[in-house]
XYZ file of C-alpha atoms in Angstrom:
236
model
C -32.160 -9.626 245.052
C -33.025 -7.621 248.079
C -33.568 -9.046 250.942
C -36.727 -9.808 252.772
C -37.876 -8.231 256.233
C -38.260 -10.129 258.578
C -41.379 -9.105 260.956
C -43.135 -10.360 264.200
C -46.244 -10.328 264.419
C -47.789 -10.283 268.497
C -51.511 -11.018 268.043
C -54.025 -13.386 270.055
C -56.956 -13.275 268.184
C -56.404 -16.198 265.359
C -58.679 -14.714 262.504
C -56.897 -11.506 262.759
C -53.958 -12.819 262.691
C -54.235 -15.305 260.039
C -55.486 -12.744 258.102
C -52.716 -10.029 258.672
C -50.123 -12.781 257.876
C -51.797 -13.998 255.200
C -51.564 -9.985 253.554
C -47.503 -9.780 255.003
C -46.791 -13.062 253.290
C -48.142 -11.805 249.540
C -46.309 -8.678 250.043
C -43.189 -10.661 250.497
C -42.591 -10.128 253.890
C -41.163 -12.946 256.223
C -43.541 -12.987 259.344
C -43.478 -14.811 262.216
C -46.361 -14.930 264.965
C -46.744 -15.115 268.552
C -50.020 -15.286 270.492
C -49.084 -13.810 273.909
C -46.420 -11.172 274.965
C -44.542 -13.839 276.690
C -43.574 -15.713 273.266
C -43.174 -12.368 271.388
C -40.690 -11.192 273.817
C -39.105 -14.162 273.391
C -38.904 -13.986 269.246
C -38.185 -10.397 269.576
C -35.164 -11.124 271.648
C -34.112 -14.085 269.650
C -34.900 -13.064 266.003
C -34.291 -9.548 266.191
C -36.824 -8.620 263.700
C -37.154 -5.727 261.247
C -40.370 -4.386 262.808
C -42.885 -5.830 265.690
C -46.558 -5.430 264.376
C -48.072 -5.559 267.883
C -51.806 -5.451 269.539
C -52.345 -4.042 272.971
C -54.706 -6.616 274.270
C -52.835 -9.313 275.334
C -53.845 -12.496 277.497
C -50.985 -12.425 279.664
C -49.547 -8.929 279.733
C -50.778 -5.322 278.477
C -48.977 -4.134 275.513
C -47.395 -0.747 276.211
C -45.629 -2.687 279.403
C -44.747 -5.225 275.874
C -43.334 -1.890 274.381
C -41.593 -0.366 277.495
C -40.271 -3.880 277.694
C -39.126 -3.830 274.232
C -37.729 0.075 274.280
C -35.279 -0.966 276.871
C -32.920 -3.018 274.694
C -33.922 -1.685 271.388
C -35.048 0.286 268.972
C -37.061 -1.731 266.181
C -39.962 -0.243 264.772
C -42.728 -0.935 266.606
C -46.752 -0.682 265.109
C -49.281 -0.448 267.595
C -52.519 -2.779 266.260
C -55.176 -1.868 268.093
C -58.915 -1.907 268.743
C -58.335 0.028 271.513
C -59.940 3.926 270.042
C -59.676 6.087 273.098
C -56.651 8.493 272.128
C -55.286 8.695 275.845
C -54.900 4.678 275.042
C -52.656 5.494 271.424
C -50.950 8.688 273.569
C -49.900 6.134 275.868
C -48.709 3.495 273.560
C -46.817 6.541 271.676
C -44.994 8.123 274.433
C -44.028 4.462 275.762
C -41.927 4.191 272.594
C -44.098 2.721 269.751
C -43.663 4.615 266.510
C -47.211 4.343 265.506
C -50.764 3.013 265.534
C -53.586 1.971 263.291
C -56.799 0.949 264.746
C -59.125 -2.113 263.706
C -60.840 -2.378 261.625
C -57.863 -1.221 259.224
C -57.778 -1.183 255.240
C -54.535 -3.509 253.846
C -53.495 -0.602 251.866
C -53.248 1.756 255.005
C -51.497 -0.787 256.631
C -48.663 -1.839 254.018
C -47.921 2.282 253.900
C -47.330 2.396 258.120
C -44.942 -0.343 257.502
C -42.889 0.593 254.445
C -42.996 4.129 256.676
C -41.881 2.134 259.572
C -39.420 0.735 257.297
C -37.731 3.313 255.804
C -37.344 5.560 258.644
C -35.247 2.836 260.065
C -33.567 2.072 257.201
C -32.727 5.699 256.989
C -31.622 5.656 260.814
C -29.887 2.930 260.584
C -27.172 4.711 257.932
C -24.423 7.899 258.829
C -25.364 10.889 257.533
C -27.545 9.394 255.443
C -29.430 11.752 252.753
C -32.869 11.697 254.859
C -30.430 12.712 257.990
C -29.237 16.191 255.701
C -32.094 17.274 254.492
C -36.004 16.647 254.313
C -37.958 16.767 250.925
C -41.686 16.774 249.803
C -43.624 17.597 247.460
C -42.244 21.820 246.996
C -40.767 21.900 250.615
C -36.847 21.704 251.601
C -35.415 21.419 254.840
C -32.011 21.763 254.611
C -30.485 20.239 258.286
C -26.659 21.376 257.052
C -27.568 24.965 256.288
C -30.424 25.352 258.763
C -32.562 26.851 255.513
C -36.169 26.176 254.372
C -37.421 26.232 250.751
C -41.115 26.208 249.632
C -41.268 27.044 245.545
C -37.402 26.842 245.449
C -37.901 30.159 247.947
C -36.501 30.354 251.498
C -38.868 31.066 253.649
C -38.122 32.619 257.237
C -38.974 30.680 260.555
C -38.873 31.951 264.114
C -35.865 29.422 266.475
C -39.140 28.002 268.065
C -40.875 27.276 264.459
C -37.513 25.721 263.033
C -36.890 23.741 266.001
C -40.679 22.143 265.933
C -40.224 21.545 261.552
C -37.048 20.017 262.425
C -38.181 17.417 265.050
C -41.256 16.932 263.029
C -39.612 16.294 259.474
C -36.703 14.057 261.396
C -39.878 12.002 262.677
C -41.512 12.133 259.327
C -44.247 10.135 258.993
C -44.311 8.910 262.903
C -47.038 10.335 265.350
C -45.392 13.035 267.649
C -47.544 13.368 270.740
C -48.333 17.188 271.955
C -46.213 16.363 275.405
C -43.345 14.586 273.496
C -42.877 18.081 271.419
C -43.325 20.873 274.284
C -40.855 18.867 275.999
C -38.600 18.497 272.858
C -39.252 22.408 272.455
C -39.636 23.844 275.727
C -37.940 21.406 278.319
C -39.354 18.905 279.699
C -40.558 20.983 282.628
C -42.594 22.975 279.839
C -46.230 23.338 281.424
C -48.300 20.711 279.257
C -50.855 23.291 278.375
C -50.363 23.072 274.300
C -51.810 26.489 273.989
C -48.642 27.590 273.042
C -47.888 24.919 270.611
C -50.930 25.720 268.963
C -50.571 28.698 268.240
C -47.065 28.084 267.146
C -48.105 25.671 264.457
C -50.879 27.681 262.841
C -48.072 29.764 262.227
C -46.342 27.371 260.650
C -49.396 26.689 258.460
C -49.247 29.712 257.024
C -45.865 29.629 255.729
C -45.539 26.452 254.869
C -48.971 25.604 253.404
C -51.462 26.940 250.271
C -54.645 25.972 252.386
C -53.951 25.489 255.841
C -57.477 24.224 256.579
C -56.051 21.487 253.883
C -52.556 20.947 255.209
C -49.451 18.766 252.902
C -46.771 18.443 254.896
C -48.405 18.475 258.413
C -51.597 16.923 259.369
C -53.139 16.920 263.147
C -54.017 13.209 264.728
C -57.141 14.959 267.159
C -56.525 15.157 270.494
C -52.897 13.271 270.409
C -50.636 15.124 268.643
C -48.956 15.416 264.845
C -47.531 13.529 261.751
C -45.663 14.917 258.938
C -45.693 13.683 255.686
C -42.999 11.791 254.882
C -39.555 12.496 253.609
C -39.468 11.473 250.082
C -35.401 11.251 249.766
C -35.382 7.635 248.966
């Protein structure tokens, strides 16, 4: 029998906390809750949960600072659940180290899908040379990191060095929102111009080669004003 994942919910609104707790438990997760940042940080350190669900508007500390503190000693997946809908808030949370961001109100199906995705990424990252580290597979797309080849519909497709670097970075973080600045820094270096025009040009070229219909992408999704999210790796 597969052991249950241990989740930690840091949320001060009691009605939302109860709703999420009930949802998680009905989906066979073990969950502990904390009403503020101080308690949440203490439980994160003592329980070592498999995933943390974090509200940003906590009474004793801003959630962005909670993310930074946790990232000082742990790579545990952090899924932000917040009523803050401004793009700059999402970008700040993701750049601080959050793995994903979902805004209130949200559907239970979306919440559970985001949790499963984060747990899969965490699990694959803990196994040396796991299939997900050697290859990305989704639909008709295969990226072989060892051979440095990309196949679509069974045929090898040529991508420039920059395009390949963008694709591999997104696919190795599949399911996670990668901000424009993070992607630009990874591909062009930390001192690159933050103007994302060159990134948009490369992404347009990638989509023309990758997607049957670039206007209706199946592999790389745009989070408007924030960044990109690549379809989950389908390797089990």
